[in-house]
Tab-separated table of C-alpha atoms in Angstrom:
chain	number	residue	atom	x	y	z
A	1	MET	CA	63.958	70.381	79.028
A	2	MET	CA	65.894	73.586	78.385
A	3	LYS	CA	65.735	74.973	74.860
A	4	ILE	CA	67.380	77.966	73.216
A	5	SER	CA	65.323	79.838	70.663
A	6	LYS	CA	66.603	81.515	67.517
A	7	SER	CA	65.424	84.872	68.808
A	8	GLU	CA	67.702	84.537	71.831
A	9	ILE	CA	70.717	83.865	69.619
A	10	GLN	CA	69.879	86.873	67.470
A	11	LYS	CA	69.447	89.030	70.562
A	12	VAL	CA	72.871	88.114	71.908
A	13	SER	CA	74.586	88.763	68.582
A	14	ASP	CA	72.915	92.170	68.347
A	15	GLU	CA	74.170	93.340	71.754
A	16	PRO	CA	77.981	93.542	71.754
A	17	ILE	CA	77.985	95.497	75.011
A	18	GLY	CA	76.061	92.646	76.650
A	19	LEU	CA	78.770	90.171	75.696
A	20	PHE	CA	81.336	92.642	76.990
A	21	TYR	CA	79.639	92.603	80.399
A	22	GLN	CA	79.366	88.807	80.372
A	23	GLY	CA	83.128	88.538	80.037
A	24	ILE	CA	83.773	90.406	83.298
A	25	ARG	CA	83.112	88.580	86.551
A	26	ALA	CA	84.327	90.984	89.225
A	27	ALA	CA	81.920	93.870	89.808
A	28	ALA	CA	84.754	96.302	90.492
A	29	THR	CA	86.489	95.371	87.232
A	30	LYS	CA	83.217	95.736	85.358
A	31	GLU	CA	82.735	99.232	86.728
A	32	LYS	CA	86.315	100.260	85.922
A	33	TYR	CA	86.302	98.777	82.409
A	34	THR	CA	82.928	100.351	81.617
A	35	ARG	CA	84.099	103.766	82.760
A	36	THR	CA	87.259	103.570	80.642
A	37	LEU	CA	85.459	102.169	77.595
A	38	ARG	CA	82.824	104.900	77.817
A	39	ARG	CA	85.550	107.533	77.855
A	40	ILE	CA	87.223	106.022	74.800
A	41	LEU	CA	84.083	105.523	72.724
A	42	CYS	CA	82.326	108.756	73.667
A	43	ASP	CA	85.291	111.126	74.074
A	44	PHE	CA	88.322	109.847	72.194
A	45	PHE	CA	86.209	108.442	69.339
A	46	GLU	CA	83.608	111.198	69.463
A	47	ASP	CA	84.040	112.046	65.776
A	48	VAL	CA	84.494	108.433	64.690
A	49	LEU	CA	81.352	106.840	66.158
A	50	GLU	CA	77.805	108.067	66.723
A	51	GLY	CA	74.946	107.611	69.164
A	52	THR	CA	74.809	106.419	72.750
A	53	PHE	CA	77.527	104.474	74.514
A	54	GLU	CA	75.828	101.163	73.685
A	55	GLU	CA	75.280	102.170	70.059
A	56	ARG	CA	78.898	103.223	69.694
A	57	ALA	CA	80.040	99.855	71.057
A	58	SER	CA	77.881	98.088	68.454
A	59	GLN	CA	79.211	100.303	65.666
A	60	LEU	CA	82.795	99.605	66.682
A	61	VAL	CA	82.257	95.838	66.710
A	62	HIS	CA	80.345	95.666	63.428
A	63	LYS	CA	82.762	97.979	61.622
A	64	ALA	CA	85.741	96.009	62.959
A	65	LYS	CA	84.260	92.729	61.729
A	66	SER	CA	83.607	94.069	58.264
A	67	ASP	CA	86.883	95.952	57.942
A	68	PRO	CA	89.821	94.481	59.932
A	69	GLU	CA	92.242	97.071	58.571
A	70	TRP	CA	90.012	99.848	59.891
A	71	ILE	CA	90.085	98.629	63.511
A	72	THR	CA	93.850	98.102	63.334
A	73	SER	CA	94.358	101.628	62.020
A	74	LEU	CA	92.031	103.031	64.677
A	75	LEU	CA	93.883	101.303	67.523
A	76	LEU	CA	97.288	102.288	66.147
A	77	THR	CA	96.110	105.894	65.949
A	78	LEU	CA	94.852	105.727	69.536
A	79	SER	CA	98.212	104.340	70.634
A	80	LYS	CA	100.056	107.078	68.759
A	81	ARG	CA	97.992	109.882	70.289
A	82	LEU	CA	98.283	108.473	73.807
A	83	LYS	CA	102.012	107.966	73.357
A	84	GLU	CA	102.394	111.643	72.501
A	85	ARG	CA	101.036	112.453	75.951
A	86	THR	CA	103.712	110.301	77.610
A	87	ASP	CA	106.385	112.536	76.050
A	88	LEU	CA	104.976	115.690	77.643
A	89	PRO	CA	106.581	117.213	80.752
A	90	ARG	CA	105.292	115.678	83.964
A	91	THR	CA	103.991	119.080	85.006
A	92	ASN	CA	101.708	119.237	81.966
A	93	ASP	CA	98.036	118.568	82.714
A	94	ASP	CA	97.815	116.207	79.721
A	95	TYR	CA	100.839	114.123	80.734
A	96	LEU	CA	100.169	110.379	80.765
A	97	SER	CA	102.367	107.940	82.649
A	98	PRO	CA	103.648	105.086	80.440
A	99	ASN	CA	102.621	102.718	83.228
A	100	SER	CA	98.979	103.752	82.727
A	101	PHE	CA	99.091	103.141	78.978
A	102	PRO	CA	97.759	99.541	78.868
A	103	ARG	CA	94.619	100.321	80.881
A	104	PHE	CA	93.109	102.146	77.904
A	105	PHE	CA	93.340	99.054	75.725
A	106	LYS	CA	92.164	96.338	78.118
A	107	PRO	CA	88.449	97.272	77.896
A	108	ILE	CA	88.612	97.583	74.109
A	109	ARG	CA	90.212	94.164	73.827
A	110	LYS	CA	87.581	92.685	76.131
A	111	LEU	CA	84.805	94.140	73.946
A	112	LEU	CA	86.357	92.874	70.729
A	113	ASP	CA	87.392	89.465	72.085
A	114	MET	CA	83.929	88.790	73.498
A	115	ASN	CA	82.465	89.573	70.082
A	116	ASP	CA	84.946	87.391	68.164
A	117	VAL	CA	86.683	90.275	66.432
A	118	PRO	CA	90.207	89.236	65.373
A	119	VAL	CA	92.855	91.903	65.938
A	120	ALA	CA	96.625	91.768	65.482
A	121	TRP	CA	97.208	92.718	69.102
A	122	LYS	CA	100.962	92.113	68.997
A	123	ARG	CA	101.226	94.804	66.376
A	124	ILE	CA	99.335	97.170	68.678
A	125	TYR	CA	101.355	96.267	71.780
A	126	TYR	CA	104.658	96.841	69.993
A	127	THR	CA	103.742	100.530	69.750
A	128	PHE	CA	103.371	100.919	73.533
A	129	PRO	CA	105.988	103.083	75.282
A	130	GLN	CA	108.441	101.518	77.703
A	131	ARG	CA	107.314	101.405	81.304
A	132	ASP	CA	108.602	104.126	83.588
A	133	ASN	CA	110.665	102.386	86.260
A	134	THR	CA	111.946	105.541	87.903
A	135	TYR	CA	111.610	105.704	91.674
A	136	SER	CA	108.225	106.891	92.875
A	137	ASP	CA	108.125	109.406	95.702
A	138	SER	CA	104.718	108.179	96.855
A	139	ARG	CA	104.313	106.282	100.121
A	140	GLY	CA	101.761	104.637	102.361
A	141	TYR	CA	99.922	106.140	105.308
A	142	THR	CA	101.536	106.167	108.723
A	143	ARG	CA	99.686	104.903	111.775
A	144	GLU	CA	99.534	108.449	113.112
A	145	GLU	CA	97.871	109.665	109.914
A	146	ILE	CA	95.289	106.891	110.049
A	147	GLN	CA	94.619	107.709	113.706
A	148	LYS	CA	94.053	111.330	112.734
A	149	MET	CA	91.668	110.315	109.956
A	150	LEU	CA	89.588	108.300	112.418
A	151	GLY	CA	89.048	111.502	114.368
A	152	PHE	CA	87.318	113.089	111.366
A	153	THR	CA	84.922	110.308	110.380
A	154	ARG	CA	81.236	111.160	110.143
A	155	GLY	CA	79.873	107.841	111.258
A	156	PRO	CA	80.501	104.140	111.827
A	157	MET	CA	80.743	103.373	108.102
A	158	ASP	CA	83.688	105.717	107.570
A	159	LYS	CA	85.475	104.226	110.561
A	160	ALA	CA	84.830	100.670	109.372
A	161	LEU	CA	86.032	101.450	105.841
A	162	ILE	CA	89.293	102.949	107.094
A	163	LEU	CA	90.051	100.162	109.572
A	164	VAL	CA	89.226	97.435	107.045
A	165	ALA	CA	91.453	99.103	104.447
A	166	ALA	CA	94.349	99.488	106.883
A	167	SER	CA	94.211	96.007	108.404
A	168	SER	CA	93.504	93.988	105.244
A	169	GLY	CA	95.375	95.776	102.469
A	170	ILE	CA	92.580	95.028	99.987
A	171	ARG	CA	92.278	97.086	96.829
A	172	GLY	CA	89.478	99.578	96.321
A	173	GLY	CA	87.504	97.068	94.268
A	174	GLY	CA	87.667	94.595	97.141
A	175	PHE	CA	85.148	96.627	99.155
A	176	MET	CA	82.267	95.283	97.105
A	177	LEU	CA	81.552	92.717	99.798
A	178	TYR	CA	78.511	90.869	101.094
A	179	TRP	CA	77.752	89.873	104.664
A	180	ASN	CA	78.538	86.222	103.948
A	181	ASP	CA	82.031	87.319	102.904
A	182	LEU	CA	82.760	88.221	106.534
A	183	MET	CA	83.658	85.432	108.962
A	184	PRO	CA	85.104	85.849	112.466
A	185	VAL	CA	88.000	83.648	113.535
A	186	TYR	CA	88.087	82.417	117.129
A	187	LYS	CA	90.645	80.992	119.481
A	188	VAL	CA	89.301	78.373	121.879
A	189	ASP	CA	91.705	76.637	124.252
A	190	ASP	CA	94.698	77.706	122.156
A	191	LYS	CA	93.113	76.362	118.964
A	192	ILE	CA	92.094	78.403	115.925
A	193	VAL	CA	88.482	77.653	114.954
A	194	PHE	CA	86.014	79.182	112.514
A	195	ASP	CA	82.832	77.912	114.167
A	196	ILE	CA	81.988	77.646	117.843
A	197	THR	CA	79.304	75.853	119.824
A	198	GLU	CA	77.196	77.359	122.586
A	199	SER	CA	79.349	75.658	125.198
A	200	GLU	CA	82.452	77.309	123.716
A	201	GLU	CA	81.093	80.861	123.555
A	202	SER	CA	82.316	81.848	127.013
A	203	ARG	CA	85.845	80.640	126.218
A	204	ALA	CA	86.040	81.859	122.621
A	205	GLN	CA	87.939	85.003	121.680
A	206	ILE	CA	87.781	86.703	118.294
A	207	VAL	CA	91.392	86.962	117.150
A	208	CYS	CA	90.700	88.259	113.631
A	209	ALA	CA	88.196	87.872	110.801
A	210	THR	CA	88.384	86.776	107.184
A	211	LEU	CA	87.004	88.523	104.117
A	212	THR	CA	86.330	86.612	100.915
A	213	VAL	CA	87.385	89.141	98.306
A	214	TYR	CA	86.135	88.918	94.706
A	215	ARG	CA	83.927	85.937	95.570
A	216	LYS	CA	83.109	83.518	92.744
A	217	THR	CA	85.701	84.984	90.404
A	218	GLN	CA	89.116	83.777	89.315
A	219	GLU	CA	90.607	86.496	91.516
A	220	GLU	CA	88.929	85.250	94.729
A	221	TYR	CA	91.227	85.169	97.748
A	222	PRO	CA	90.987	85.399	101.566
A	223	ALA	CA	91.899	88.663	103.255
A	224	PHE	CA	92.054	89.305	106.992
A	225	ILE	CA	91.071	92.120	109.335
A	226	THR	CA	91.945	92.843	112.943
A	227	PRO	CA	89.490	92.483	115.852
A	228	GLU	CA	89.475	96.286	115.938
A	229	ALA	CA	88.207	96.428	112.348
A	230	TYR	CA	85.723	93.601	112.968
A	231	ASN	CA	84.251	95.448	115.950
A	232	ALA	CA	83.957	98.579	113.800
A	233	ILE	CA	81.949	96.579	111.256
A	234	MET	CA	79.687	95.300	114.029
A	235	ASP	CA	79.091	98.897	115.152
A	236	TYR	CA	78.272	99.857	111.565
A	237	ARG	CA	75.942	96.850	111.351
A	238	LEU	CA	73.677	98.483	113.947
A	239	LYS	CA	73.305	101.530	111.701
A	240	TRP	CA	72.755	99.238	108.701
A	241	ILE	CA	69.866	97.551	110.534
A	242	LYS	CA	68.405	100.876	111.670
A	243	GLU	CA	68.356	102.274	108.125
A	244	VAL	CA	67.008	99.181	106.366
A	245	GLY	CA	64.714	98.052	109.169
A	246	LYS	CA	65.832	94.421	109.190
A	247	GLU	CA	68.761	92.138	109.869
A	248	PRO	CA	71.092	91.872	106.865
A	249	LEU	CA	70.823	88.712	104.805
A	250	PRO	CA	74.033	86.838	103.936
A	251	THR	CA	73.660	88.028	100.336
A	252	ASP	CA	73.045	91.676	101.268
A	253	PRO	CA	75.875	94.145	100.599
A	254	LEU	CA	78.173	94.723	103.552
A	255	PHE	CA	78.743	98.395	102.765
A	256	LYS	CA	75.645	100.024	101.322
A	257	GLU	CA	74.510	103.407	100.124
A	258	ALA	CA	72.784	105.653	102.655
A	259	GLY	CA	69.044	105.119	102.904
A	260	PRO	CA	66.479	102.350	103.448
A	261	PHE	CA	67.604	100.180	100.528
A	262	ALA	CA	70.380	97.574	100.594
A	263	THR	CA	72.216	98.923	97.553
A	264	MET	CA	75.902	98.142	97.201
A	265	LEU	CA	78.228	101.071	97.876
A	266	LYS	CA	80.210	101.576	94.683
A	267	VAL	CA	83.990	101.750	94.575
A	268	ASP	CA	83.966	105.431	93.642
A	269	ALA	CA	81.735	106.177	96.628
A	270	VAL	CA	84.183	104.408	98.953
A	271	LYS	CA	87.001	106.490	97.530
A	272	ARG	CA	85.007	109.720	97.881
A	273	ARG	CA	84.211	108.991	101.515
A	274	ILE	CA	87.828	108.338	102.437
A	275	THR	CA	88.988	111.334	100.404
A	276	ARG	CA	86.607	113.576	102.333
A	277	VAL	CA	87.888	112.243	105.656
A	278	ALA	CA	91.533	112.664	104.596
A	279	GLU	CA	90.893	116.227	103.434
A	280	ASN	CA	89.061	117.169	106.631
A	281	ALA	CA	91.924	115.693	108.650
A	282	GLY	CA	94.401	117.850	106.738
A	283	ILE	CA	96.264	114.819	105.416
A	284	ARG	CA	95.248	115.275	101.785
A	285	LYS	CA	95.807	118.840	100.669
A	286	PRO	CA	95.257	120.433	97.237
A	287	LEU	CA	98.058	119.750	94.794
A	288	VAL	CA	100.485	122.571	94.204
A	289	LYS	CA	100.973	123.806	90.668
A	290	GLY	CA	103.064	121.426	88.594
A	291	LYS	CA	102.397	118.400	90.803
A	292	ARG	CA	100.083	115.727	89.417
A	293	LYS	CA	99.879	113.187	92.221
A	294	HIS	CA	99.548	113.242	95.981
A	295	GLU	CA	102.310	111.803	98.113
A	296	VAL	CA	99.948	109.185	99.552
A	297	PRO	CA	97.494	107.466	97.145
A	298	ILE	CA	94.038	107.736	98.667
A	299	MET	CA	93.286	103.984	98.635
A	300	ASN	CA	96.621	102.395	97.850
A	301	GLY	CA	98.102	104.235	100.821
A	302	PHE	CA	96.342	101.767	103.134
A	303	ARG	CA	97.583	98.849	101.060
A	304	ARG	CA	101.159	100.089	101.357
A	305	PHE	CA	100.746	100.543	105.109
A	306	PHE	CA	99.518	96.958	105.416
A	307	ASN	CA	102.300	95.584	103.234
A	308	LYS	CA	105.012	97.422	105.175
A	309	ILE	CA	103.715	96.326	108.581
A	310	ASN	CA	103.158	92.755	107.451
A	311	LYS	CA	106.618	92.401	105.917
A	312	GLU	CA	108.297	93.856	109.021
A	313	THR	CA	106.525	91.450	111.382
A	314	ILE	CA	108.650	88.593	112.681
A	315	SER	CA	107.259	85.187	111.766
A	316	LYS	CA	107.564	81.823	113.470
A	317	ASP	CA	107.763	80.189	110.042
A	318	SER	CA	110.776	79.969	107.771
A	319	PRO	CA	111.572	83.292	106.054
A	320	LEU	CA	110.708	81.942	102.602
A	321	ALA	CA	107.410	80.330	103.630
A	322	ALA	CA	106.417	83.414	105.626
A	323	LEU	CA	107.150	85.700	102.684
A	324	ILE	CA	105.034	83.592	100.328
A	325	LYS	CA	102.116	83.652	102.780
A	326	LYS	CA	102.409	87.408	103.152
A	327	GLU	CA	102.319	87.771	99.380
A	328	TYR	CA	99.115	85.696	99.336
A	329	MET	CA	97.547	88.152	101.771
A	330	MET	CA	98.280	90.924	99.269
A	331	ASP	CA	96.632	88.872	96.497
A	332	HIS	CA	100.002	88.449	94.810
A	333	VAL	CA	100.987	85.207	93.111
A	334	GLY	CA	103.969	84.705	95.416
A	335	LEU	CA	107.672	84.986	94.770
A	336	VAL	CA	107.232	83.252	91.425
A	337	LYS	CA	104.120	82.249	89.499
A	338	LEU	CA	104.547	78.584	90.421
A	339	ASP	CA	104.122	79.376	94.125
A	340	ARG	CA	100.337	79.137	93.825
A	341	ASN	CA	100.656	75.668	92.336
A	342	TYR	CA	103.281	74.188	94.631
A	343	PHE	CA	102.685	76.064	97.876
A	344	LYS	CA	99.031	75.824	98.865
A	345	ALA	CA	98.769	77.450	102.283
A	346	HIS	CA	95.704	76.377	104.220
A	347	ILE	CA	93.666	79.307	105.507
A	348	SER	CA	94.426	78.363	109.121
A	349	GLU	CA	98.145	78.736	108.343
A	350	LEU	CA	97.477	82.171	106.890
A	351	VAL	CA	95.543	83.069	110.036
A	352	GLU	CA	98.494	82.056	112.203
A	353	GLU	CA	100.770	84.203	110.055
A	354	TYR	CA	98.369	87.155	110.156
A	355	LEU	CA	98.032	87.003	113.943
A	356	ASN	CA	101.709	87.898	114.250
A	357	ALA	CA	100.927	91.269	112.663
A	358	VAL	CA	97.634	92.031	114.442
A	359	PRO	CA	99.165	94.223	117.194
A	360	SER	CA	101.070	96.332	114.665
A	361	LEU	CA	98.049	96.597	112.351
A	362	THR	CA	95.822	97.800	115.186
A	363	ILE	CA	95.411	101.565	114.854
A	364	SER	CA	94.069	102.660	118.243
A	365	ASP	CA	96.828	102.984	120.849
A	366	GLU	CA	94.539	101.498	123.481
A	367	GLU	CA	93.476	98.580	121.306
A	368	ARG	CA	97.046	97.996	120.163
A	369	GLU	CA	98.190	97.842	123.795
A	370	LYS	CA	95.533	95.206	124.443
A	371	ALA	CA	96.616	93.246	121.375
A	372	LEU	CA	100.272	93.416	122.412
A	373	ASN	CA	99.459	92.271	125.934
A	374	LYS	CA	97.414	89.399	124.562
A	375	LYS	CA	100.274	88.385	122.275
A	376	LEU	CA	102.738	88.548	125.179
A	377	ARG	CA	100.452	86.418	127.347
A	378	ILE	CA	100.252	83.816	124.606
A	379	GLU	CA	104.014	83.865	124.079
A	380	ASN	CA	104.660	83.631	127.833
A	381	LYS	CA	102.194	80.773	128.090
A	382	ASP	CA	103.899	78.971	125.225
A	383	LEU	CA	107.283	79.553	126.850
A	384	TYR	CA	105.994	78.310	130.210
A	385	GLN	CA	104.579	75.166	128.606
A	386	LYS	CA	107.880	74.533	126.829
A	387	ASN	CA	109.798	74.967	130.087
A	388	VAL	CA	107.427	72.586	131.868
A	389	ARG	CA	107.901	70.051	129.105
A	390	ILE	CA	111.687	70.395	129.268
A	391	ALA	CA	111.601	69.972	133.051
A	392	GLU	CA	109.481	66.834	132.683
A	393	LEU	CA	111.891	65.390	130.127
A	394	GLU	CA	114.879	66.142	132.360
A	395	LYS	CA	113.108	64.549	135.313
A	396	ASN	CA	112.256	61.451	133.296
A	397	GLN	CA	115.819	61.200	132.055
A	398	GLU	CA	117.158	61.457	135.600
A	399	MET	CA	114.767	58.752	136.796
A	400	MET	CA	115.747	56.525	133.891
A	401	THR	CA	119.441	56.990	134.690
A	402	ARG	CA	118.915	56.068	138.366
A	403	TRP	CA	116.835	53.052	137.372
A	404	MET	CA	119.518	51.825	134.968
A	405	MET	CA	122.227	52.225	137.593
A	406	ARG	CA	120.171	50.294	140.141
A	407	PHE	CA	119.387	47.564	137.630
A	408	LYS	CA	123.081	47.314	136.748
A	409	GLU	CA	123.961	46.792	140.409
A	410	ILE	CA	121.435	43.963	140.725
A	411	HIS	CA	122.254	42.270	137.400
A	412	PRO	CA	125.882	43.059	136.553
A	413	GLU	CA	126.119	39.916	134.407
A	414	MET	CA	123.754	41.473	131.874
A	415	PHE	CA	126.071	44.377	131.142
A	416	THR	CA	129.152	43.827	128.956
A	417	GLU	CA	131.482	46.114	127.070
A	418	GLU	CA	132.750	45.461	123.570
A	419	VAL	CA	136.511	45.875	123.265
A	420	PHE	CA	139.041	45.147	120.527
A	421	VAL	CA	142.074	43.042	121.385
A	422	GLY	CA	144.549	42.533	118.572
A	423	GLY	CA	141.923	43.612	116.080
A	424	VAL	CA	139.444	40.993	117.332
A	425	LYS	CA	136.154	42.093	118.952
A	426	THR	CA	135.577	40.474	122.363
A	427	GLN	CA	133.084	41.037	125.172
A	428	GLN	CA	134.214	42.041	128.623
A	429	ARG	CA	132.229	42.387	131.811
A	430	SER	CA	131.791	45.945	132.919
């Protein structure tokens, strides 16, 4: 029988940072929140708190519990100082975009909420600056730029990372994947299947693959990658095996740090790798004086490429249904929040929708030509089958007409016509 000791309860209550971590399910979110919270507690509140990061978190929680006015004043002061930075010229190194304002408060709220610290958050939020809705001059990568980047990769991992990013549109945090998150999707005899038997192997073709992003969290959703990206992962898998000395287990990290240990590659490391490739390819150049952001966001540039290609792809479905499915693939709620409740697209339907975009999401010219030819063959086959069906229906109709005419000649008494004479319905032989 499971029992909880008093010492365990005391231990939990004495570790506010532990409760903070317990409240975050996604590893990528945990890493991002921890980084931001560390900056706030150790840099912004350097003269307010003392000790290590963990000790500062404990001090903040205990002080906030004992003095609610103190934590409110502290957060209002933080908001005021950050807001001053949003009023600076955009060319100033200390300028802060109003759109980035809330991210400083989310980790603090998580820490305080998980430790049952009541805060008048509405009062804090009312001090936030208005969001900046001015047009952004940033854009996504072009196919040509991604092709150029692939020419400057240092190994199979870099290539796999770039192709997965371009063909799936997942966020940077979505790269914290395990091998059981990857599943190929096959087409066997014009049917989409996720598992094949030995007898079907010779007839099965990999048409795409699925990625389970943010597994076992509230944010979990299925993403998709092209056969080109899947093959790149399989090439990287050989290096993975060579470094570790064994086949990867389903629970082993898909992308790992270099070396003999299966240690998950962190989000920052993914970003650094792609940044290095982009810089070597001459796509990402040093910012000129007075400019704070690059034209193409290093990770979000792939997401924008995916979104643009996916939205431009013609769908066989209705425009509204297709748009909702495409929003799902971006991990968006849909056109409205209720879409997730009232429009549950089965994964096979999402696969069918994604397959329409596979040729355009394929980066290599050679591979894209193959994908286009395959799509044309399928479309021509579908058209041929429809034409055959129409011809069969026309033939059957013609036979039925001849049969009826022959039957009418043999049994004319069975055929009458209804006519109206003086407003009265009568039957008349034909």
